[in-house]
N, CA, C and O atoms as CSV, one atom per row, in Angstrom:
chain,resi,resn,atom,element,x,y,z
A,1,UNK,N,N,3.085,-18.062,-11.494
A,1,UNK,CA,C,2.773,-17.068,-10.492
A,1,UNK,C,C,3.373,-15.711,-10.866
A,1,UNK,O,O,4.493,-15.639,-11.373
A,2,UNK,N,N,2.654,-14.685,-10.623
A,2,UNK,CA,C,3.135,-13.331,-10.870
A,2,UNK,C,C,4.153,-12.965,-9.794
A,2,UNK,O,O,4.009,-13.369,-8.641
A,3,UNK,N,N,5.151,-12.223,-10.156
A,3,UNK,CA,C,6.099,-11.718,-9.178
A,3,UNK,C,C,5.790,-10.272,-8.841
A,3,UNK,O,O,6.645,-9.557,-8.318
A,4,UNK,N,N,4.593,-9.844,-9.134
A,4,UNK,CA,C,4.207,-8.461,-8.859
A,4,UNK,C,C,3.842,-8.308,-7.390
A,4,UNK,O,O,3.165,-9.151,-6.801
A,5,UNK,N,N,4.316,-7.196,-6.817
A,5,UNK,CA,C,4.139,-6.954,-5.396
A,5,UNK,C,C,3.139,-5.821,-5.185
A,5,UNK,O,O,3.234,-4.763,-5.807
A,6,UNK,N,N,2.177,-6.066,-4.295
A,6,UNK,CA,C,1.154,-5.073,-3.965
A,6,UNK,C,C,1.245,-4.743,-2.481
A,6,UNK,O,O,1.301,-5.637,-1.636
A,7,UNK,N,N,1.261,-3.453,-2.176
A,7,UNK,CA,C,1.300,-2.962,-0.802
A,7,UNK,C,C,-0.120,-2.624,-0.376
A,7,UNK,O,O,-0.774,-1.787,-0.998
A,8,UNK,N,N,-0.600,-3.269,0.679
A,8,UNK,CA,C,-1.944,-3.025,1.208
A,8,UNK,C,C,-1.796,-2.259,2.521
A,8,UNK,O,O,-1.157,-2.732,3.460
A,9,UNK,N,N,-2.398,-1.062,2.572
A,9,UNK,CA,C,-2.243,-0.170,3.722
A,9,UNK,C,C,-3.623,0.116,4.309
A,9,UNK,O,O,-4.457,0.757,3.669
A,10,UNK,N,N,-3.857,-0.363,5.526
A,10,UNK,CA,C,-5.140,-0.128,6.187
A,10,UNK,C,C,-4.970,-0.394,7.672
A,10,UNK,O,O,-4.267,-1.328,8.058
A,11,UNK,N,N,-5.604,0.415,8.508
A,11,UNK,CA,C,-5.508,0.191,9.947
A,11,UNK,C,C,-6.379,-0.966,10.418
A,11,UNK,O,O,-6.247,-1.403,11.561
A,12,UNK,N,N,-7.254,-1.464,9.577
A,12,UNK,CA,C,-8.097,-2.606,9.912
A,12,UNK,C,C,-7.383,-3.902,9.519
A,12,UNK,O,O,-7.201,-4.183,8.334
A,13,UNK,N,N,-6.983,-4.686,10.520
A,13,UNK,CA,C,-6.293,-5.947,10.258
A,13,UNK,C,C,-7.181,-6.895,9.452
A,13,UNK,O,O,-6.693,-7.621,8.586
A,14,UNK,N,N,-8.482,-6.887,9.739
A,14,UNK,CA,C,-9.376,-7.803,9.022
A,14,UNK,C,C,-9.497,-7.415,7.544
A,14,UNK,O,O,-9.573,-8.292,6.684
A,15,UNK,N,N,-9.515,-6.129,7.243
A,15,UNK,CA,C,-9.578,-5.704,5.845
A,15,UNK,C,C,-8.280,-6.058,5.123
A,15,UNK,O,O,-8.308,-6.531,3.987
A,16,UNK,N,N,-7.134,-5.827,5.788
A,16,UNK,CA,C,-5.852,-6.212,5.189
A,16,UNK,C,C,-5.822,-7.709,4.916
A,16,UNK,O,O,-5.315,-8.151,3.885
A,17,UNK,N,N,-6.365,-8.477,5.839
A,17,UNK,CA,C,-6.372,-9.936,5.678
A,17,UNK,C,C,-7.237,-10.352,4.484
A,17,UNK,O,O,-6.808,-11.165,3.666
A,18,UNK,N,N,-8.430,-9.811,4.380
A,18,UNK,CA,C,-9.342,-10.174,3.281
A,18,UNK,C,C,-8.746,-9.774,1.930
A,18,UNK,O,O,-8.729,-10.577,0.997
A,19,UNK,N,N,-8.261,-8.543,1.826
A,19,UNK,CA,C,-7.666,-8.074,0.574
A,19,UNK,C,C,-6.413,-8.893,0.263
A,19,UNK,O,O,-6.182,-9.281,-0.883
A,20,UNK,N,N,-5.611,-9.150,1.295
A,20,UNK,CA,C,-4.395,-9.937,1.105
A,20,UNK,C,C,-4.667,-11.341,0.608
A,20,UNK,O,O,-3.972,-11.829,-0.283
A,21,UNK,N,N,-5.670,-11.995,1.173
A,21,UNK,CA,C,-6.028,-13.350,0.736
A,21,UNK,C,C,-6.451,-13.345,-0.723
A,21,UNK,O,O,-6.014,-14.191,-1.503
A,22,UNK,N,N,-7.303,-12.392,-1.095
A,22,UNK,CA,C,-7.770,-12.313,-2.489
A,22,UNK,C,C,-6.605,-12.092,-3.446
A,22,UNK,O,O,-6.539,-12.721,-4.502
A,23,UNK,N,N,-5.691,-11.204,-3.080
A,23,UNK,CA,C,-4.558,-10.907,-3.960
A,23,UNK,C,C,-3.580,-12.079,-4.034
A,23,UNK,O,O,-3.083,-12.405,-5.113
A,24,UNK,N,N,-3.301,-12.713,-2.896
A,24,UNK,CA,C,-2.403,-13.876,-2.908
A,24,UNK,C,C,-2.999,-15.016,-3.731
A,24,UNK,O,O,-2.287,-15.696,-4.470
A,25,UNK,N,N,-4.309,-15.217,-3.597
A,25,UNK,CA,C,-4.973,-16.259,-4.395
A,25,UNK,C,C,-4.909,-15.954,-5.883
A,25,UNK,O,O,-4.969,-16.866,-6.708
A,26,UNK,N,N,-4.788,-14.685,-6.230
A,26,UNK,CA,C,-4.665,-14.279,-7.632
A,26,UNK,C,C,-3.204,-14.312,-8.096
A,26,UNK,O,O,-2.913,-14.019,-9.255
A,27,UNK,N,N,-2.286,-14.669,-7.188
A,27,UNK,CA,C,-0.897,-14.843,-7.565
A,27,UNK,C,C,0.038,-13.687,-7.271
A,27,UNK,O,O,1.180,-13.691,-7.730
A,28,UNK,N,N,-0.415,-12.705,-6.523
A,28,UNK,CA,C,0.424,-11.549,-6.208
A,28,UNK,C,C,1.163,-11.739,-4.890
A,28,UNK,O,O,0.691,-12.443,-3.998
A,29,UNK,N,N,2.313,-11.112,-4.779
A,29,UNK,CA,C,3.004,-10.997,-3.496
A,29,UNK,C,C,2.382,-9.801,-2.788
A,29,UNK,O,O,2.142,-8.767,-3.412
A,30,UNK,N,N,2.121,-9.932,-1.493
A,30,UNK,CA,C,1.451,-8.874,-0.752
A,30,UNK,C,C,2.304,-8.451,0.436
A,30,UNK,O,O,2.802,-9.286,1.191
A,31,UNK,N,N,2.462,-7.148,0.586
A,31,UNK,CA,C,3.115,-6.549,1.738
A,31,UNK,C,C,2.054,-5.719,2.444
A,31,UNK,O,O,1.305,-4.989,1.796
A,32,UNK,N,N,1.982,-5.825,3.771
A,32,UNK,CA,C,0.945,-5.123,4.522
A,32,UNK,C,C,1.537,-4.063,5.443
A,32,UNK,O,O,2.646,-4.211,5.955
A,33,UNK,N,N,0.774,-2.994,5.643
A,33,UNK,CA,C,1.137,-1.937,6.582
A,33,UNK,C,C,-0.137,-1.441,7.259
A,33,UNK,O,O,-1.199,-1.386,6.638
A,34,UNK,N,N,-0.024,-1.080,8.541
A,34,UNK,CA,C,-1.191,-0.662,9.322
A,34,UNK,C,C,-1.484,0.833,9.238
A,34,UNK,O,O,-2.553,1.273,9.660
A,35,UNK,N,N,-0.553,1.620,8.700
A,35,UNK,CA,C,-0.783,3.053,8.531
A,35,UNK,C,C,0.231,3.592,7.530
A,35,UNK,O,O,1.122,2.869,7.083
A,36,UNK,N,N,0.089,4.853,7.186
A,36,UNK,CA,C,0.955,5.444,6.183
A,36,UNK,C,C,2.421,5.464,6.578
A,36,UNK,O,O,3.294,5.247,5.737
A,37,UNK,N,N,2.700,5.724,7.853
A,37,UNK,CA,C,4.093,5.765,8.310
A,37,UNK,C,C,4.741,4.390,8.172
A,37,UNK,O,O,5.880,4.279,7.717
A,38,UNK,N,N,4.025,3.356,8.561
A,38,UNK,CA,C,4.540,1.993,8.422
A,38,UNK,C,C,4.731,1.644,6.945
A,38,UNK,O,O,5.687,0.960,6.582
A,39,UNK,N,N,3.828,2.113,6.110
A,39,UNK,CA,C,3.928,1.849,4.669
A,39,UNK,C,C,5.175,2.512,4.084
A,39,UNK,O,O,5.847,1.927,3.236
A,40,UNK,N,N,5.485,3.722,4.530
A,40,UNK,CA,C,6.685,4.403,4.037
A,40,UNK,C,C,7.944,3.610,4.370
A,40,UNK,O,O,8.900,3.599,3.595
A,41,UNK,N,N,7.943,2.946,5.525
A,41,UNK,CA,C,9.075,2.102,5.901
A,41,UNK,C,C,9.230,0.931,4.938
A,41,UNK,O,O,10.338,0.432,4.745
A,42,UNK,N,N,8.139,0.490,4.338
A,42,UNK,CA,C,8.175,-0.634,3.391
A,42,UNK,C,C,8.700,-0.200,2.024
A,42,UNK,O,O,9.072,-1.043,1.208
A,43,UNK,N,N,8.730,1.105,1.771
A,43,UNK,CA,C,9.259,1.627,0.504
A,43,UNK,C,C,10.776,1.707,0.613
A,43,UNK,O,O,11.350,2.782,0.785
A,44,UNK,N,N,11.405,0.546,0.509
A,44,UNK,CA,C,12.839,0.414,0.743
A,44,UNK,C,C,13.657,0.365,-0.547
A,44,UNK,O,O,14.823,-0.029,-0.537
A,45,UNK,N,N,13.041,0.764,-1.646
A,45,UNK,CA,C,13.734,0.725,-2.935
A,45,UNK,C,C,13.321,-0.447,-3.799
A,45,UNK,O,O,13.566,-0.450,-5.006
A,46,UNK,N,N,12.685,-1.458,-3.182
A,46,UNK,CA,C,12.213,-2.586,-3.982
A,46,UNK,C,C,10.971,-2.164,-4.772
A,46,UNK,O,O,10.266,-1.232,-4.386
A,47,UNK,N,N,10.720,-2.843,-5.852
A,47,UNK,CA,C,9.608,-2.472,-6.732
A,47,UNK,C,C,8.270,-2.839,-6.112
A,47,UNK,O,O,8.046,-3.989,-5.736
A,48,UNK,N,N,7.400,-1.876,-6.008
A,48,UNK,CA,C,6.010,-2.082,-5.603
A,48,UNK,C,C,5.185,-1.752,-6.843
A,48,UNK,O,O,5.261,-0.639,-7.363
A,49,UNK,N,N,4.402,-2.708,-7.314
A,49,UNK,CA,C,3.651,-2.522,-8.556
A,49,UNK,C,C,2.340,-1.772,-8.349
A,49,UNK,O,O,1.809,-1.172,-9.283
A,50,UNK,N,N,1.815,-1.808,-7.114
A,50,UNK,CA,C,0.546,-1.153,-6.813
A,50,UNK,C,C,0.439,-0.995,-5.307
A,50,UNK,O,O,0.875,-1.870,-4.559
A,51,UNK,N,N,-0.135,0.109,-4.855
A,51,UNK,CA,C,-0.481,0.289,-3.444
A,51,UNK,C,C,-1.998,0.447,-3.360
A,51,UNK,O,O,-2.608,1.168,-4.149
A,52,UNK,N,N,-2.583,-0.235,-2.395
A,52,UNK,CA,C,-4.008,-0.095,-2.102
A,52,UNK,C,C,-4.067,0.504,-0.705
A,52,UNK,O,O,-3.599,-0.106,0.257
A,53,UNK,N,N,-4.643,1.702,-0.591
A,53,UNK,CA,C,-4.500,2.479,0.631
A,53,UNK,C,C,-5.833,3.006,1.159
A,53,UNK,O,O,-6.657,3.516,0.399
A,54,UNK,N,N,-6.030,2.878,2.455
A,54,UNK,CA,C,-7.178,3.485,3.131
A,54,UNK,C,C,-6.932,4.992,3.242
A,54,UNK,O,O,-5.795,5.447,3.111
A,55,UNK,N,N,-7.970,5.747,3.477
A,55,UNK,CA,C,-7.833,7.195,3.635
A,55,UNK,C,C,-7.635,7.553,5.104
A,55,UNK,O,O,-6.655,8.212,5.453
A,56,UNK,N,N,-8.550,7.128,5.962
A,56,UNK,CA,C,-8.499,7.485,7.380
A,56,UNK,C,C,-7.761,6.417,8.182
A,56,UNK,O,O,-8.242,5.296,8.344
A,57,UNK,N,N,-6.575,6.792,8.682
A,57,UNK,CA,C,-5.764,5.892,9.511
A,57,UNK,C,C,-5.055,6.734,10.560
A,57,UNK,O,O,-4.819,7.924,10.350
A,58,UNK,N,N,-4.713,6.118,11.693
A,58,UNK,CA,C,-3.944,6.852,12.709
A,58,UNK,C,C,-2.485,7.026,12.248
A,58,UNK,O,O,-2.072,6.434,11.251
A,59,UNK,N,N,-1.741,7.811,12.953
A,59,UNK,CA,C,-0.323,8.094,12.730
A,59,UNK,C,C,-0.121,8.882,11.441
A,59,UNK,O,O,0.287,10.043,11.496
A,60,UNK,N,N,-0.394,8.282,10.281
A,60,UNK,CA,C,-0.305,8.981,8.999
A,60,UNK,C,C,-1.451,8.495,8.119
A,60,UNK,O,O,-1.562,7.301,7.842
A,61,UNK,N,N,-2.302,9.418,7.682
A,61,UNK,CA,C,-3.448,9.021,6.856
A,61,UNK,C,C,-3.027,8.750,5.416
A,61,UNK,O,O,-1.876,8.973,5.039
A,62,UNK,N,N,-3.963,8.273,4.629
A,62,UNK,CA,C,-3.682,7.895,3.251
A,62,UNK,C,C,-3.251,9.040,2.360
A,62,UNK,O,O,-2.389,8.859,1.500
A,63,UNK,N,N,-3.830,10.212,2.545
A,63,UNK,CA,C,-3.464,11.368,1.717
A,63,UNK,C,C,-2.018,11.780,1.990
A,63,UNK,O,O,-1.262,12.059,1.059
A,64,UNK,N,N,-1.633,11.817,3.269
A,64,UNK,CA,C,-0.246,12.152,3.622
A,64,UNK,C,C,0.712,11.099,3.082
A,64,UNK,O,O,1.808,11.432,2.632
A,65,UNK,N,N,0.309,9.826,3.123
A,65,UNK,CA,C,1.150,8.763,2.568
A,65,UNK,C,C,1.377,8.980,1.076
A,65,UNK,O,O,2.509,8.895,0.600
A,66,UNK,N,N,0.315,9.257,0.342
A,66,UNK,CA,C,0.432,9.458,-1.108
A,66,UNK,C,C,1.383,10.616,-1.404
A,66,UNK,O,O,2.256,10.495,-2.264
A,67,UNK,N,N,1.224,11.717,-0.711
A,67,UNK,CA,C,2.091,12.883,-0.938
A,67,UNK,C,C,3.557,12.540,-0.690
A,67,UNK,O,O,4.429,12.915,-1.475
A,68,UNK,N,N,3.826,11.828,0.401
A,68,UNK,CA,C,5.207,11.488,0.735
A,68,UNK,C,C,5.767,10.421,-0.218
A,68,UNK,O,O,6.927,10.504,-0.624
A,69,UNK,N,N,4.965,9.440,-0.568
A,69,UNK,CA,C,5.437,8.389,-1.488
A,69,UNK,C,C,5.791,8.987,-2.845
A,69,UNK,O,O,6.788,8.595,-3.452
A,70,UNK,N,N,4.992,9.922,-3.321
A,70,UNK,CA,C,5.221,10.532,-4.638
A,70,UNK,C,C,6.447,11.451,-4.645
A,70,UNK,O,O,6.945,11.801,-5.715
A,71,UNK,N,N,6.936,11.842,-3.472
A,71,UNK,CA,C,8.167,12.637,-3.383
A,71,UNK,C,C,9.407,11.773,-3.609
A,71,UNK,O,O,10.481,12.292,-3.912
A,72,UNK,N,N,9.260,10.464,-3.463
A,72,UNK,CA,C,10.387,9.545,-3.623
A,72,UNK,C,C,10.494,9.131,-5.082
A,72,UNK,O,O,9.543,8.612,-5.666
A,73,UNK,N,N,11.645,9.364,-5.652
A,73,UNK,CA,C,11.835,9.132,-7.090
A,73,UNK,C,C,11.456,7.716,-7.510
A,73,UNK,O,O,10.842,7.534,-8.561
A,74,UNK,N,N,11.805,6.721,-6.720
A,74,UNK,CA,C,11.541,5.324,-7.083
A,74,UNK,C,C,10.047,4.998,-7.091
A,74,UNK,O,O,9.629,4.014,-7.702
A,75,UNK,N,N,9.249,5.816,-6.421
A,75,UNK,CA,C,7.813,5.527,-6.291
A,75,UNK,C,C,6.928,6.610,-6.889
A,75,UNK,O,O,5.710,6.589,-6.708
A,76,UNK,N,N,7.526,7.546,-7.594
A,76,UNK,CA,C,6.783,8.659,-8.180
A,76,UNK,C,C,5.636,8.187,-9.081
A,76,UNK,O,O,4.570,8.803,-9.104
A,77,UNK,N,N,5.853,7.104,-9.816
A,77,UNK,CA,C,4.843,6.633,-10.767
A,77,UNK,C,C,4.146,5.352,-10.306
A,77,UNK,O,O,3.455,4.711,-11.097
A,78,UNK,N,N,4.317,4.971,-9.035
A,78,UNK,CA,C,3.639,3.802,-8.489
A,78,UNK,C,C,2.130,4.079,-8.463
A,78,UNK,O,O,1.696,5.080,-7.893
A,79,UNK,N,N,1.331,3.198,-9.075
A,79,UNK,CA,C,-0.120,3.394,-9.006
A,79,UNK,C,C,-0.628,3.199,-7.579
A,79,UNK,O,O,-0.185,2.295,-6.871
A,80,UNK,N,N,-1.549,4.046,-7.170
A,80,UNK,CA,C,-2.145,3.940,-5.838
A,80,UNK,C,C,-3.661,3.987,-5.982
A,80,UNK,O,O,-4.212,4.898,-6.601
A,81,UNK,N,N,-4.323,2.993,-5.402
A,81,UNK,CA,C,-5.774,2.946,-5.387
A,81,UNK,C,C,-6.216,3.229,-3.954
A,81,UNK,O,O,-5.756,2.579,-3.016
A,82,UNK,N,N,-7.100,4.192,-3.794
A,82,UNK,CA,C,-7.634,4.494,-2.474
A,82,UNK,C,C,-8.871,3.636,-2.248
A,82,UNK,O,O,-9.815,3.666,-3.037
A,83,UNK,N,N,-8.852,2.874,-1.166
A,83,UNK,CA,C,-9.954,1.978,-0.813
A,83,UNK,C,C,-10.427,2.378,0.580
A,83,UNK,O,O,-9.681,2.249,1.550
A,84,UNK,N,N,-11.664,2.864,0.684
A,84,UNK,CA,C,-12.142,3.365,1.972
A,84,UNK,C,C,-13.619,3.049,2.143
A,84,UNK,O,O,-14.345,2.831,1.173
A,85,UNK,N,N,-14.040,3.030,3.388
A,85,UNK,CA,C,-15.464,2.809,3.688
A,85,UNK,C,C,-16.212,4.129,3.756
A,85,UNK,O,O,-17.423,4.135,3.978
A,86,UNK,N,N,-15.519,5.249,3.572
A,86,UNK,CA,C,-16.141,6.564,3.610
A,86,UNK,C,C,-17.075,6.753,2.429
A,86,UNK,O,O,-17.693,7.809,2.292
């Protein structure tokens, strides 16, 4: 099993569930957040190998999350994939 951790950020619980199931079945550890602000709380210094992020979310949208995450030295080079229905 891979010990790689992926952060899935989306306000849709069903989308987080589907993406999470696929990633867990592929052997990844998955951390979920419902918006950008919640996702920032998950950036606690532990290694996140990839973030998959929606664009339009309440509280903090995906673009604001990316800007804030990249300001943190530990996450400056964390790959982020934007996944949206737009």
